[in-house]
Short mmCIF file of C-alpha atoms and ligand atoms in Angstrom, two decimals:
data_model
loop_
_atom_site.label_atom_id
_atom_site.label_comp_id
_atom_site.label_asym_id
_atom_site.label_seq_id
_atom_site.Cartn_x
_atom_site.Cartn_y
_atom_site.Cartn_z
CA MET I 1 -122.72 148.97 -75.63
CA HIS I 2 -121.03 146.21 -77.58
CA ILE I 3 -120.62 142.75 -75.83
CA GLU I 4 -118.18 140.11 -77.45
CA THR I 5 -120.51 137.02 -77.29
CA THR I 6 -117.78 134.86 -79.22
CA ALA I 7 -114.96 133.46 -76.89
CA PRO I 8 -111.64 133.77 -78.61
CA PRO I 9 -109.99 130.32 -79.68
CA ASP I 10 -108.01 128.51 -77.28
CA LEU I 11 -104.75 128.58 -78.52
CA SER I 12 -102.84 127.13 -75.64
CA TRP I 13 -101.74 123.93 -77.21
CA GLN I 14 -99.36 125.89 -79.52
CA GLU I 15 -97.15 126.45 -76.52
CA GLU I 16 -95.99 123.14 -76.89
CA ALA I 17 -95.53 123.49 -80.64
CA LEU I 18 -92.00 122.39 -82.02
CA CYS I 19 -92.24 124.78 -84.95
CA ALA I 20 -92.46 127.60 -82.36
CA GLN I 21 -88.68 126.74 -81.57
CA THR I 22 -87.36 126.19 -84.71
CA GLY I 23 -89.00 129.15 -86.51
CA GLY I 24 -91.33 129.53 -89.24
CA ASP I 25 -89.31 129.39 -92.48
CA PHE I 26 -89.79 125.72 -92.65
CA PHE I 27 -93.10 125.70 -92.27
CA PHE I 28 -94.10 128.66 -94.88
CA PRO I 29 -91.53 127.74 -97.72
CA GLU I 30 -91.70 129.49 -100.84
CA PRO I 31 -93.95 128.04 -103.61
CA GLY I 32 -92.30 124.95 -105.13
CA SER I 33 -89.71 124.67 -102.17
CA SER I 34 -89.41 121.43 -99.98
CA VAL I 35 -91.60 120.91 -97.14
CA ARG I 36 -89.51 117.77 -96.17
CA ASP I 37 -87.61 119.38 -93.06
CA ALA I 38 -91.14 120.82 -91.71
CA LYS I 39 -92.73 117.42 -91.96
CA ARG I 40 -90.01 116.00 -90.14
CA ILE I 41 -89.99 118.36 -87.34
CA CYS I 42 -93.96 117.83 -87.12
CA ALA I 43 -93.48 114.06 -87.14
CA LEU I 44 -91.80 114.66 -83.58
CA CYS I 45 -94.16 117.23 -82.31
CA PRO I 46 -96.29 116.22 -79.51
CA ILE I 47 -99.75 118.27 -80.50
CA ARG I 48 -99.42 117.29 -84.33
CA SER I 49 -103.18 116.04 -84.36
CA THR I 50 -104.50 119.06 -82.51
CA CYS I 51 -102.30 121.16 -84.80
CA LEU I 52 -103.85 119.39 -87.81
CA GLU I 53 -107.47 119.54 -86.57
CA PHE I 54 -107.24 123.37 -85.82
CA ALA I 55 -105.74 123.84 -89.59
CA LEU I 56 -108.59 121.70 -91.13
CA SER I 57 -111.18 123.45 -89.08
CA ASN I 58 -109.97 127.06 -89.57
CA ASP I 59 -109.37 126.40 -93.33
CA GLU I 60 -105.75 127.14 -92.98
CA ARG I 61 -104.57 127.59 -96.54
CA PHE I 62 -100.87 128.26 -96.29
CA GLY I 63 -97.86 126.27 -94.98
CA VAL I 64 -97.25 123.15 -93.20
CA TRP I 65 -99.88 122.07 -90.52
CA GLY I 66 -99.94 119.06 -88.32
CA GLY I 67 -97.46 117.26 -90.90
CA LEU I 68 -99.67 118.03 -93.70
CA SER I 69 -98.76 120.38 -96.83
CA GLU I 70 -101.21 122.82 -98.24
CA LYS I 71 -101.99 120.45 -100.86
CA GLU I 72 -102.42 117.52 -98.71
CA ARG I 73 -104.78 119.27 -96.61
CA LEU I 74 -106.53 120.31 -99.72
CA ALA I 75 -107.17 116.44 -100.64
CA LEU I 76 -107.90 115.51 -97.32
CA ARG I 77 -110.70 118.06 -97.02
CA ARG I 78 -112.09 116.84 -100.56
CA ALA I 79 -111.92 113.37 -99.17
CA THR I 80 -113.95 113.90 -95.88
CA PRO I 81 -117.49 114.12 -96.57
S1 LIG E 101 -97.50 119.73 -85.89
FE1 LIG E 101 -95.80 120.65 -87.10
S2 LIG E 101 -96.83 122.61 -87.70
FE2 LIG E 101 -98.37 122.05 -85.79
S3 LIG E 101 -97.38 122.59 -84.03
FE3 LIG E 101 -96.21 120.98 -84.47
S4 LIG E 101 -94.34 121.50 -85.12
FE4 LIG E 101 -95.90 122.97 -85.57
#
């Protein structure tokens, strides 16, 4: 018998995600496209810091999370010891 010992991540914070109301297109733009609109929405989002923490701890590589682009999150990860 297999017993699952790892609890699934708590994603209830995503219920307050502003991006859930706007659709994902802004947040996963084509390479080279602007992320300005996504960042503007993130700036108003009540769970921005939780979202960013989640993206950093889960190594989310694509899209805008917590107001930071892929490149900005990568730079932040490299700058953080
Ligand atoms: S911070 Fe941005 S990406 Fe994260 S949940 Fe809010 S709107 Fe979505």
